[in-house]
Coordinates of C-alpha atoms (C1' of nucleotides) in Angstrom, one line a residue:
Chain A
M9 CA -16.0 19.5 -28.2
S10 CA -16.4 16.8 -26.2
A11 CA -13.8 15.9 -23.7
P12 CA -11.5 13.1 -25.2
K13 CA -11.0 9.1 -24.2
V14 CA -9.2 9.3 -21.2
R15 CA -6.4 7.4 -21.5
V16 CA -4.0 6.6 -18.6
R17 CA -0.2 4.6 -19.2
F18 CA 1.4 3.0 -15.5
A19 CA 5.1 3.6 -16.9
P20 CA 7.7 1.4 -15.0
S21 CA 10.7 0.7 -15.6
P22 CA 12.2 -2.8 -15.6
T23 CA 15.0 -3.2 -13.1
G24 CA 13.3 -4.9 -10.3
G25 CA 10.6 -6.4 -8.5
L26 CA 7.2 -4.6 -9.1
H27 CA 7.0 -3.1 -5.5
L28 CA 3.6 -1.7 -3.1
G29 CA 3.8 1.6 -5.0
G30 CA 4.2 0.7 -7.6
V31 CA 0.9 -1.2 -7.9
R32 CA -1.0 1.2 -5.7
T33 CA 0.1 3.3 -9.0
V34 CA -1.0 0.9 -11.1
L35 CA -4.6 0.4 -9.3
F36 CA -5.2 4.3 -8.8
N37 CA -4.7 5.0 -13.2
Y38 CA -7.0 1.5 -13.4
L39 CA -9.3 2.5 -11.4
F40 CA -10.1 6.3 -12.6
A41 CA -9.9 4.7 -16.4
K42 CA -12.6 2.4 -16.0
Q43 CA -14.9 4.5 -14.2
H44 CA -14.5 6.5 -17.1
K45 CA -14.0 3.7 -19.8
G46 CA -11.3 4.6 -21.0
D47 CA -8.0 2.9 -21.7
F48 CA -4.9 2.1 -19.5
V49 CA -1.7 1.1 -21.6
L50 CA 1.2 -0.9 -20.1
R51 CA 3.8 1.5 -21.5
I52 CA 7.3 0.2 -20.2
E53 CA 10.6 3.2 -20.3
D54 CA 13.6 0.7 -20.3
T55 CA 16.2 3.5 -21.0
D56 CA 18.5 3.0 -18.2
Q57 CA 20.5 0.2 -20.3
S58 CA 22.6 0.5 -17.2
R59 CA 19.7 -0.7 -14.6
Y60 CA 17.9 -3.2 -17.5
V61 CA 16.7 -6.5 -15.8
E62 CA 15.0 -8.9 -18.7
S63 CA 12.7 -10.7 -16.6
A64 CA 11.5 -6.9 -15.1
E65 CA 9.0 -6.9 -17.9
Q66 CA 7.7 -10.1 -17.6
Y67 CA 7.6 -10.1 -13.8
I68 CA 5.2 -6.8 -14.2
L69 CA 3.4 -8.1 -16.2
D70 CA 2.9 -11.5 -13.9
C71 CA 2.5 -9.1 -10.8
L72 CA -0.9 -6.9 -13.3
Q73 CA -2.5 -9.7 -14.5
W74 CA -2.5 -11.5 -10.5
C75 CA -4.1 -8.4 -9.4
G76 CA -6.8 -8.7 -11.7
L77 CA -5.5 -4.7 -13.3
T78 CA -5.3 -6.1 -17.3
P79 CA -3.5 -3.4 -19.3
D80 CA -5.8 -2.9 -22.7
E81 CA -2.4 -2.0 -24.3
S82 CA 0.9 -3.3 -23.9
P83 CA 5.1 -4.7 -25.0
A84 CA 2.8 -7.9 -24.1
V85 CA -0.9 -7.1 -26.5
G86 CA 0.0 -4.6 -28.7
G87 CA -2.4 -2.0 -29.6
R88 CA -2.6 1.3 -31.5
F89 CA -0.2 3.5 -30.6
A90 CA 2.9 0.1 -31.1
P91 CA 5.7 0.0 -29.9
Y92 CA 5.0 0.2 -26.0
R93 CA 8.6 -0.3 -25.0
Q94 CA 10.3 2.8 -25.1
S95 CA 14.0 1.4 -26.5
E96 CA 12.1 0.3 -29.3
R97 CA 11.1 4.1 -29.9
K98 CA 14.3 5.2 -29.7
A99 CA 14.4 7.9 -33.0
I100 CA 11.2 8.6 -32.0
Y101 CA 12.9 10.9 -29.5
R102 CA 16.0 12.0 -31.0
E103 CA 13.6 14.6 -34.2
Y104 CA 12.6 15.5 -31.3
A105 CA 14.9 16.4 -29.1
E106 CA 16.5 18.1 -32.5
R107 CA 13.0 20.6 -33.3
L108 CA 14.2 21.7 -29.5
V109 CA 17.8 22.6 -30.2
A110 CA 16.6 24.1 -33.6
Q111 CA 14.4 26.3 -31.8
G112 CA 16.7 27.4 -28.9
H113 CA 14.6 25.4 -26.2
A114 CA 17.7 23.0 -25.7
Y115 CA 21.0 23.0 -26.1
Y116 CA 24.1 20.2 -27.0
A117 CA 26.4 19.6 -24.1
F118 CA 29.9 17.9 -24.5
D119 CA 31.1 18.1 -21.2
T120 CA 32.3 14.7 -18.7
T121 CA 31.2 13.0 -16.7
E122 CA 34.2 13.4 -15.1
E123 CA 34.4 17.3 -15.6
L124 CA 30.6 17.4 -14.2
D125 CA 31.2 15.9 -11.4
A126 CA 34.4 18.3 -10.1
K127 CA 32.2 21.7 -10.8
R128 CA 29.4 19.4 -9.1
K129 CA 32.6 19.3 -5.9
E130 CA 34.0 23.1 -6.8
I131 CA 30.5 24.3 -6.8
P132 CA 28.9 24.3 -3.9
N133 CA 25.0 23.9 -5.0
F134 CA 26.2 23.1 -8.3
Q135 CA 23.5 23.5 -11.0
Y136 CA 23.5 22.8 -14.9
G137 CA 22.1 26.1 -15.7
Q138 CA 21.9 29.9 -16.9
L139 CA 24.5 30.4 -13.4
H140 CA 27.0 28.4 -15.6
R141 CA 26.1 27.0 -18.5
G142 CA 28.3 30.1 -19.8
D143 CA 31.2 28.7 -18.3
L144 CA 30.6 24.9 -19.8
R145 CA 30.9 23.0 -23.1
N146 CA 28.0 23.3 -24.7
S147 CA 26.5 24.6 -28.4
L148 CA 26.0 28.1 -25.9
S149 CA 28.8 28.6 -24.8
L150 CA 31.4 26.8 -28.2
K151 CA 31.7 29.1 -31.1
T152 CA 28.7 27.7 -34.1
A153 CA 32.1 25.9 -36.2
E154 CA 32.9 24.9 -33.1
V155 CA 29.9 22.7 -32.5
E156 CA 29.8 21.6 -35.3
H157 CA 33.3 20.7 -35.8
L158 CA 32.9 18.2 -32.3
L159 CA 29.2 17.2 -34.5
N160 CA 30.7 16.4 -36.7
D161 CA 33.8 13.5 -35.0
G162 CA 30.9 12.3 -33.7
V163 CA 31.6 13.5 -29.8
P164 CA 30.0 12.5 -27.5
H165 CA 27.5 14.5 -26.4
V166 CA 23.7 14.7 -24.5
I167 CA 20.7 17.5 -25.3
R168 CA 20.0 19.7 -22.7
I169 CA 16.8 21.9 -21.7
K170 CA 17.1 25.4 -21.9
I171 CA 14.9 26.3 -18.8
P172 CA 14.7 30.1 -18.7
E173 CA 15.3 32.6 -16.3
D174 CA 13.2 34.6 -13.7
E175 CA 9.8 32.6 -15.2
S176 CA 7.7 31.3 -12.6
V177 CA 6.0 27.6 -14.1
R178 CA 2.4 26.9 -12.4
F179 CA 0.2 24.3 -13.3
H180 CA -2.9 22.0 -11.6
D181 CA -2.3 18.9 -10.0
M182 CA -5.8 17.2 -9.4
I183 CA -4.9 16.3 -6.0
R184 CA -2.2 18.9 -4.6
G185 CA -3.8 21.7 -6.4
D186 CA -2.1 24.8 -7.5
V187 CA 1.8 23.9 -7.6
S188 CA 4.2 26.3 -8.9
F189 CA 8.2 26.8 -9.4
E190 CA 10.5 29.7 -10.0
T191 CA 12.6 28.5 -13.6
N192 CA 15.9 30.4 -12.0
L193 CA 15.8 27.4 -9.1
V194 CA 15.1 24.6 -12.2
D195 CA 18.3 22.9 -13.8
D196 CA 19.5 22.2 -17.4
K197 CA 18.7 18.7 -17.1
V198 CA 19.4 16.1 -19.6
L199 CA 17.0 15.1 -22.9
L200 CA 18.9 12.8 -24.7
K201 CA 21.7 11.1 -23.9
A202 CA 25.4 10.6 -25.1
D203 CA 23.8 6.5 -26.1
G204 CA 21.1 8.4 -28.3
M205 CA 18.5 7.2 -25.4
P206 CA 15.8 10.1 -23.8
T207 CA 15.8 10.6 -20.0
Y208 CA 13.2 10.3 -18.7
H209 CA 11.8 13.6 -19.6
L210 CA 11.8 13.5 -22.6
A211 CA 10.4 10.0 -23.5
V212 CA 7.8 10.5 -20.3
V213 CA 6.5 13.5 -22.6
V214 CA 6.6 13.7 -26.5
D215 CA 4.7 9.5 -25.3
D216 CA 2.2 11.0 -23.7
Y217 CA 1.7 13.3 -25.8
L218 CA 1.9 10.0 -29.1
M219 CA -0.4 7.8 -27.3
K220 CA -3.2 11.0 -26.1
I221 CA -2.6 10.3 -22.4
T222 CA -5.3 12.4 -20.7
H223 CA -4.7 11.9 -17.2
A224 CA -0.4 11.6 -15.8
F225 CA -0.6 9.2 -12.1
R226 CA 2.5 9.2 -10.7
G227 CA 4.2 9.0 -7.4
E228 CA 4.7 12.5 -5.4
E229 CA 9.0 11.8 -5.9
W230 CA 8.3 13.7 -9.4
L231 CA 6.5 16.2 -8.1
P232 CA 9.9 18.5 -8.3
S233 CA 10.4 18.2 -11.7
A234 CA 6.8 18.2 -13.1
P235 CA 8.0 21.8 -13.5
I236 CA 10.6 20.3 -17.1
H237 CA 7.9 18.2 -18.1
I238 CA 4.8 21.6 -19.1
L239 CA 8.4 23.1 -20.1
L240 CA 8.4 20.3 -22.7
W241 CA 5.0 20.5 -23.8
R242 CA 5.1 24.1 -23.9
Y243 CA 7.8 24.1 -26.1
L244 CA 6.6 20.9 -28.1
G245 CA 3.5 23.1 -28.9
W246 CA 1.7 20.5 -27.3
E247 CA 0.7 22.5 -24.2
A248 CA -3.4 21.9 -25.4
D249 CA -3.0 18.6 -25.0
M250 CA -0.9 18.3 -22.6
P251 CA -2.5 16.0 -19.5
Q252 CA -4.6 16.8 -16.0
W253 CA -1.1 15.9 -13.7
V254 CA -1.8 13.3 -10.6
H255 CA 1.3 13.3 -7.9
L256 CA -0.1 11.0 -5.4
P257 CA 1.5 10.1 -1.8
L258 CA 4.0 8.5 -0.9
I259 CA 4.0 4.7 0.6
L260 CA 6.3 5.1 3.5
K261 CA 7.9 3.3 5.7
P262 CA 5.8 1.5 8.4
D263 CA 8.2 2.3 12.0
G264 CA 11.5 5.6 10.6
H265 CA 11.3 7.9 8.3
G266 CA 11.3 8.1 4.6
K267 CA 10.1 6.1 1.1
L268 CA 8.7 2.3 2.3
S269 CA 11.5 0.3 0.2
K270 CA 13.2 -3.5 -0.4
R271 CA 15.2 -3.3 2.5
D272 CA 12.6 -2.7 4.8
G273 CA 10.6 -5.5 4.3
A274 CA 13.9 -7.5 4.7
R275 CA 13.8 -5.8 8.2
L276 CA 10.3 -6.2 9.7
G277 CA 9.6 -9.2 7.6
F278 CA 6.9 -8.9 5.4
P279 CA 7.1 -7.9 2.0
V280 CA 6.9 -4.6 -0.1
F281 CA 6.6 -6.5 -3.8
A282 CA 3.6 -8.7 -4.7
M283 CA 5.0 -11.2 -6.3
N284 CA 8.8 -13.2 -5.3
W285 CA 11.3 -11.4 -7.1
F286 CA 14.5 -13.2 -7.9
D287 CA 17.5 -10.9 -8.7
A288 CA 20.3 -13.3 -10.9
K289 CA 22.8 -10.9 -10.2
T290 CA 22.4 -10.7 -6.3
D291 CA 20.6 -14.6 -5.6
E292 CA 18.3 -12.6 -3.0
L293 CA 15.1 -14.3 -3.3
T294 CA 12.6 -11.1 -2.1
A295 CA 8.8 -12.0 -0.8
G296 CA 6.1 -11.1 -2.7
F297 CA 2.9 -10.5 -1.2
R298 CA 1.1 -13.6 -3.2
E299 CA 3.7 -16.0 -1.9
L300 CA 3.6 -15.4 1.4
G301 CA -1.1 -16.0 1.4
F302 CA -2.3 -12.5 -0.2
L303 CA -5.2 -13.0 -2.2
P304 CA -5.7 -10.7 -4.8
E305 CA -8.6 -9.6 -3.5
A306 CA -7.4 -8.5 -0.2
F307 CA -4.3 -7.3 -2.0
V308 CA -5.8 -5.3 -4.2
N309 CA -8.2 -3.3 -1.3
L310 CA -5.2 -2.8 1.6
L311 CA -3.8 -1.1 -1.0
A312 CA -6.5 1.2 -2.3
M313 CA -7.2 2.5 1.1
L314 CA -3.7 3.4 1.5
G315 CA -4.2 7.2 -0.1
W316 CA -8.3 7.0 0.0
N317 CA -11.1 6.2 1.0
A318 CA -15.5 6.5 -0.2
G319 CA -15.8 8.8 2.2
T320 CA -18.2 5.8 4.3
D321 CA -17.1 3.4 6.9
Q322 CA -17.4 0.2 4.6
E323 CA -13.1 -1.0 4.2
I324 CA -13.9 -4.0 2.6
F325 CA -13.9 -3.3 -1.0
T326 CA -14.1 -5.5 -4.5
L327 CA -12.2 -4.1 -7.1
D328 CA -15.7 -3.3 -9.1
E329 CA -17.4 -1.1 -6.2
L330 CA -13.6 0.1 -6.0
I331 CA -14.2 1.1 -10.2
A332 CA -17.4 2.4 -9.3
N333 CA -16.3 4.2 -5.5
F334 CA -12.8 5.5 -6.4
S335 CA -12.3 9.8 -7.5
I336 CA -9.4 11.4 -6.9
E337 CA -10.9 14.2 -4.6
R338 CA -11.2 12.2 -2.2
V339 CA -6.8 11.4 -2.6
S340 CA -5.4 12.0 0.8
K341 CA -2.2 14.8 0.0
A342 CA 0.4 13.0 2.6
G343 CA 2.5 10.1 2.5
A344 CA 0.9 7.3 4.5
K345 CA 3.0 4.0 6.7
F346 CA 2.1 1.3 5.2
D347 CA 1.6 -1.5 8.4
F348 CA 1.0 -4.8 7.9
E349 CA -1.3 -5.5 11.4
K350 CA -3.6 -4.1 9.2
A351 CA -3.0 -5.3 5.4
K352 CA -3.4 -8.7 7.3
W353 CA -6.7 -7.5 8.3
Y354 CA -8.1 -7.1 4.9
N355 CA -6.4 -10.7 3.6
A356 CA -9.3 -12.2 6.8
E357 CA -11.8 -10.6 5.9
W358 CA -11.2 -11.8 2.3
I359 CA -11.1 -15.9 2.7
K360 CA -14.1 -14.9 5.7
K361 CA -15.6 -13.0 2.6
L362 CA -14.8 -15.3 -0.6
S363 CA -16.7 -18.5 -0.7
A364 CA -15.3 -22.2 -0.2
E365 CA -15.5 -22.5 -4.3
N366 CA -13.3 -19.7 -4.8
L367 CA -10.7 -20.5 -2.4
M368 CA -10.3 -24.2 -3.2
P369 CA -7.7 -24.2 -5.5
K370 CA -5.4 -21.9 -3.4
V371 CA -5.8 -24.4 -0.7
K372 CA -5.3 -27.6 -3.0
A373 CA -2.0 -26.1 -3.5
I374 CA -1.1 -24.8 -0.3
L375 CA -1.7 -28.8 0.9
E376 CA -0.5 -30.0 -1.8
G377 CA 3.1 -28.4 -1.5
K378 CA 3.1 -29.3 2.1
G379 CA 3.1 -33.3 0.8
I380 CA -1.0 -33.7 1.0
A381 CA -3.4 -35.2 -1.2
V382 CA -5.8 -33.5 -1.7
N383 CA -8.7 -36.4 -4.0
A384 CA -11.9 -34.8 -3.3
D385 CA -12.5 -31.4 -4.1
A386 CA -16.2 -31.8 -2.9
Y387 CA -14.8 -32.2 1.0
L388 CA -12.4 -29.8 0.4
I389 CA -14.8 -27.7 -0.2
K390 CA -16.2 -28.7 3.4
V391 CA -13.1 -28.6 5.5
I392 CA -12.3 -25.4 3.7
D393 CA -16.5 -24.1 5.2
T394 CA -15.7 -24.7 8.3
V395 CA -12.5 -23.5 8.5
K396 CA -11.4 -20.1 6.9
D397 CA -12.6 -17.9 9.5
R398 CA -9.8 -19.2 11.5
C399 CA -7.4 -18.3 8.7
T400 CA -5.7 -14.9 8.4
L401 CA -3.1 -15.6 5.4
L402 CA -3.8 -18.8 3.7
P403 CA -1.1 -21.1 4.9
D404 CA -2.6 -21.3 8.0
F405 CA -4.7 -23.7 6.5
Y406 CA -2.5 -25.8 6.5
Q407 CA -2.6 -25.9 10.1
Q408 CA -6.3 -25.4 9.9
A409 CA -7.7 -27.6 7.4
G410 CA -4.3 -30.7 6.9
Y411 CA -5.5 -32.8 9.9
F412 CA -8.3 -33.3 7.9
F413 CA -6.2 -35.8 5.4
I414 CA -3.7 -37.1 7.3
V415 CA -3.4 -38.5 10.7
P416 CA -1.9 -35.9 13.7
A417 CA 2.0 -36.5 13.0
V418 CA 2.6 -35.3 16.7
Y419 CA 0.0 -34.7 19.3
D420 CA 0.3 -32.8 21.5
L421 CA 1.1 -34.6 25.2
A422 CA 1.9 -31.8 27.6
A423 CA -2.1 -30.9 27.1
V424 CA -3.1 -35.0 28.3
K425 CA -0.3 -36.5 29.6
P426 CA 0.6 -35.5 32.2
K427 CA -3.3 -36.1 33.7
W428 CA -4.4 -38.6 31.7
T429 CA -5.3 -42.3 33.7
D430 CA -6.8 -45.5 32.7
T431 CA -9.8 -44.8 33.8
K432 CA -9.7 -42.3 30.8
T433 CA -8.3 -44.7 28.2
D434 CA -11.5 -46.9 29.7
F435 CA -13.8 -44.4 28.4
F436 CA -12.2 -44.4 24.6
S437 CA -12.7 -47.6 24.7
A438 CA -16.3 -46.8 25.6
L439 CA -16.8 -44.0 23.2
I440 CA -14.7 -46.6 21.1
T441 CA -18.2 -48.6 21.0
R442 CA -20.7 -46.6 21.3
F443 CA -19.6 -44.7 18.6
T444 CA -19.5 -47.6 16.0
E445 CA -22.2 -48.9 17.0
A446 CA -23.9 -44.9 16.2
P447 CA -27.2 -44.8 13.7
S448 CA -25.7 -41.4 12.5
W449 CA -23.2 -39.2 12.1
E450 CA -23.6 -36.6 12.6
A451 CA -22.6 -33.9 14.5
M452 CA -24.9 -33.0 16.8
H453 CA -25.6 -37.6 17.2
L454 CA -22.1 -37.8 18.1
E455 CA -22.3 -35.0 20.9
I456 CA -24.9 -36.4 22.0
E457 CA -23.1 -39.8 21.9
F458 CA -20.6 -38.3 23.9
K459 CA -22.6 -36.7 26.5
Y460 CA -24.2 -40.6 27.5
L461 CA -21.7 -41.8 28.4
L462 CA -20.3 -39.1 30.3
E463 CA -23.2 -39.2 32.3
E464 CA -22.4 -43.3 32.2
T465 CA -19.5 -42.8 33.5
G466 CA -19.0 -39.3 35.7
F467 CA -16.8 -37.9 33.5
K468 CA -16.5 -34.1 33.4
I469 CA -16.7 -33.1 30.4
G470 CA -14.3 -31.0 30.5
D471 CA -11.5 -34.4 31.2
V472 CA -12.3 -35.6 28.3
M473 CA -13.5 -33.4 25.6
L474 CA -9.8 -31.7 24.8
P475 CA -7.5 -35.1 24.4
L476 CA -10.6 -35.6 21.9
R477 CA -9.7 -32.9 20.4
I478 CA -5.6 -33.9 20.4
M479 CA -6.9 -37.2 19.7
L480 CA -7.7 -36.0 16.4
V481 CA -6.5 -32.8 15.5
G482 CA -3.2 -33.1 17.7
G483 CA -3.3 -29.6 18.9
K484 CA -5.5 -27.2 20.9
F485 CA -7.0 -25.8 17.4
G486 CA -9.5 -26.1 15.4
P487 CA -13.8 -26.4 15.1
H488 CA -15.7 -27.6 16.6
V489 CA -14.4 -31.7 18.0
F490 CA -18.0 -33.5 16.8
D491 CA -17.0 -31.3 13.7
I492 CA -14.5 -33.1 12.9
A493 CA -15.1 -36.0 13.5
A494 CA -18.0 -35.4 11.5
L495 CA -15.9 -34.7 8.7
L496 CA -13.7 -37.4 9.6
G497 CA -16.0 -39.7 9.3
K498 CA -16.6 -42.6 11.4
E499 CA -13.8 -45.3 10.5
E500 CA -10.8 -42.9 10.2
T501 CA -12.6 -41.0 13.7
I502 CA -12.4 -44.2 15.0
N503 CA -9.0 -45.2 14.1
R504 CA -7.4 -41.7 15.5
I505 CA -8.9 -42.1 18.9
N506 CA -6.8 -45.6 18.6
L507 CA -3.5 -44.8 17.3
A508 CA -3.9 -41.8 19.7
L509 CA -4.9 -44.2 22.7
E510 CA -1.0 -45.8 22.2
A511 CA 0.8 -42.9 21.8
F512 CA -0.8 -41.9 25.3
A513 CA -0.6 -45.0 26.8
G514 CA 3.1 -45.2 26.0
Chain B
rG4 C1' 22.1 23.6 2.2
rG5 C1' 17.9 24.5 -1.3
rC6 C1' 13.3 24.2 -4.0
rC7 C1' 8.7 21.7 -3.6
rC8 C1' 4.9 19.0 -0.7
rG9 C1' 2.1 17.9 4.2
rU10 C1' 1.3 17.9 9.6
rU11 C1' -6.0 14.3 13.0
rC12 C1' -5.7 8.5 18.3
rG13 C1' 0.7 4.1 18.1
rU14 C1' -1.3 3.4 12.6
rC15 C1' -5.0 3.8 8.5
rU16 C1' -8.2 7.9 8.5
rA17 C1' -13.5 10.4 8.7
rG18 C1' -14.8 15.0 9.6
rG19 C1' -14.7 21.2 9.6
rG20 C1' -15.5 28.0 12.2
rG21 C1' -19.9 27.1 17.1
rU22 C1' -19.5 17.7 16.9
rU23 C1' -19.7 13.8 23.2
rA24 C1' -13.7 15.1 17.2
rG25 C1' -16.5 9.8 13.9
rG26 C1' -15.1 4.7 12.2
rA27 C1' -11.3 1.0 10.7
rC28 C1' -6.6 -1.9 12.6
rG29 C1' -4.0 -2.6 16.9
rU30 C1' -4.4 -2.9 22.2
rU31 C1' -7.0 -3.1 27.2
rA32 C1' -11.3 -5.5 29.7
rG33 C1' -15.5 -8.5 29.9
rA34 C1' -19.4 -11.9 27.5
rU35 C1' -19.2 -16.3 23.9
rU36 C1' -16.8 -20.7 22.9
rU37 C1' -15.0 -26.2 28.5
rU38 C1' -9.0 -25.5 22.5
rC39 C1' -7.8 -22.1 19.1
rA40 C1' -9.5 -18.1 16.6
rU41 C1' -14.7 -16.1 14.8
rU42 C1' -18.0 -12.7 17.2
rC43 C1' -20.4 -9.1 20.4
rU44 C1' -19.2 -5.0 24.2
rA45 C1' -16.6 -2.0 26.5
rG46 C1' -12.2 0.8 27.4
rA47 C1' -8.1 4.0 26.7
rA48 C1' -6.1 6.7 23.2
rA49 C1' -5.2 12.5 18.2
rC50 C1' -7.0 18.0 16.2
rA51 C1' 2.1 20.0 16.4
rG52 C1' 3.4 24.7 18.8
rG53 C1' 2.7 30.2 18.1
rG54 C1' 0.4 34.4 16.5
rG55 C1' -4.5 36.6 14.0
rU56 C1' -9.6 37.1 11.6
rU57 C1' -13.3 36.4 14.1
rC58 C1' -18.7 36.8 19.0
rG59 C1' -15.9 32.0 18.1
rA60 C1' -11.5 28.3 15.4
rU61 C1' -9.6 22.0 15.2
rU62 C1' -11.2 23.7 10.8
rC63 C1' -9.4 30.4 7.5
rC64 C1' -4.8 32.9 6.7
rC65 C1' 1.0 33.6 8.4
rC66 C1' 5.1 32.6 11.0
rU67 C1' 7.3 28.7 13.7
rA68 C1' 8.6 23.6 14.2
rC69 C1' 8.4 18.7 12.6
rG70 C1' 7.7 15.2 8.5
rG71 C1' 8.7 13.5 3.5
rG72 C1' 10.3 13.8 -1.5
rC73 C1' 13.8 16.4 -5.3
rU74 C1' 18.3 18.0 -5.8
rA75 C1' 21.9 12.4 -12.0
rC76 C1' 23.7 10.3 -19.1
rC77 C1' 18.2 6.5 -12.4
rA78 C1' 13.6 6.1 -13.1

RNA sequence: GGCCCGUUCGUCUAGGGGUUAGGACGUUAGAUUUUCAUUCUAGAAACAGGGGUUCGAUUCCCCUACGGGCUACCA
């Protein structure tokens, strides 16, 4: 018997932006699938019509594409097991729910939300389960004739799983090892809602079975409901095909406590979503890593290292390296607090690692977004090469590269004016002459010209170097001054010295 | 409250019955760069507590504490 082809799925509900933790779940799914030459499926769990947000599905697709974690099967590209939207599979679930009822593993329940709320208030630690199900309105407590009557009258009802008494449900989790729950403490969860839609519990089991999922990755918050799923696999007669469970540790708030949430991003000043998310209902824009200037390579890399490591000192990984090295055994059990400082470090490393050619389109977009036209790509590439080591996020290229394209709008006058003298004006006038006559415009030669003039005039390098920098770039930043001048070219360099001289004199 | 999962520097983590408990981010100091950053060097910084088991426990077991998750006709 050969092992079945590895098939994994990411099954988000389209209710809003895609969270860091969600992307990491995708990533671990993807890495595992690709390592085993398996399939990665995207299934949209849109069974909650009240929380459904129309643009969310496309947004999720876009996020995955940006990250380079493209699904093999999805609502967008289809696949052998289509449809991949649970709302379009609605009819399938009822059949299985009814089968469970027929087998005695589930039952109809007619209680209204109000009635249940009242029960919860009345009885502390109320559970819809063995203790109370006899006192409620369901096909277990009601007479058969009455149930039939209610059903025929179309009275709204749900189907609940009948959790057995005094059993212990044990299962193996690839990260946590053996886990067990007592059924007496598990309640009779709703399987099929009154609107005919399945709940997550039924849908995930049915679809994982039908879609031949072999490994079920999900966040640790699902661990407590795992016994329901195990029971369902068993009652539906599919236990032999049950996937391996992989409950991933959670990503936690960096400061206080608890799961990282959208609110934390706004509160602490860092993104939580992969890409910008606009909520049309509240008119609220939530920042994304992409728009903040993260490279997808860095984003994927930093997410991989949140809860996993290769067992070596290597921290910078390409996607292919992650695929080659990933292993579930090396995923940690404990939740990880998200550290934005480290996240930025990953991005800086990736900017350094990637070639200027590779970075060019993104930098160009940053500059153009700031109204700086880039006409020559070859020039931009040279510029990127000289400044990329000083950039952490993509927008840093605006400050670090912008002045290669436009004359500084403002000068750091506070750094020059207090020490400015007429003799300095003379020095720079002489420098213009020397530069004008310079036979070569290479950085090294410009520096030599500069130093000759220093000797002639008796200035110290410290007196005039900073002013020259500010003339060319506007402030105290950027690469070596003569590298800048060399790239700027003779005409532009001289032009900027002239312009600055006027500004400094005023 | 109940149930489940977890616990090594501030953070992400390596390690594992006998180690100077390693790396990275951040931080501190210094070098380089007469800008800023990069880079380099050095430093501070951790096994939650209590019981066992053992010649020996941070590592194995138990308890406690703490943290987290779940406890919806949401996923």
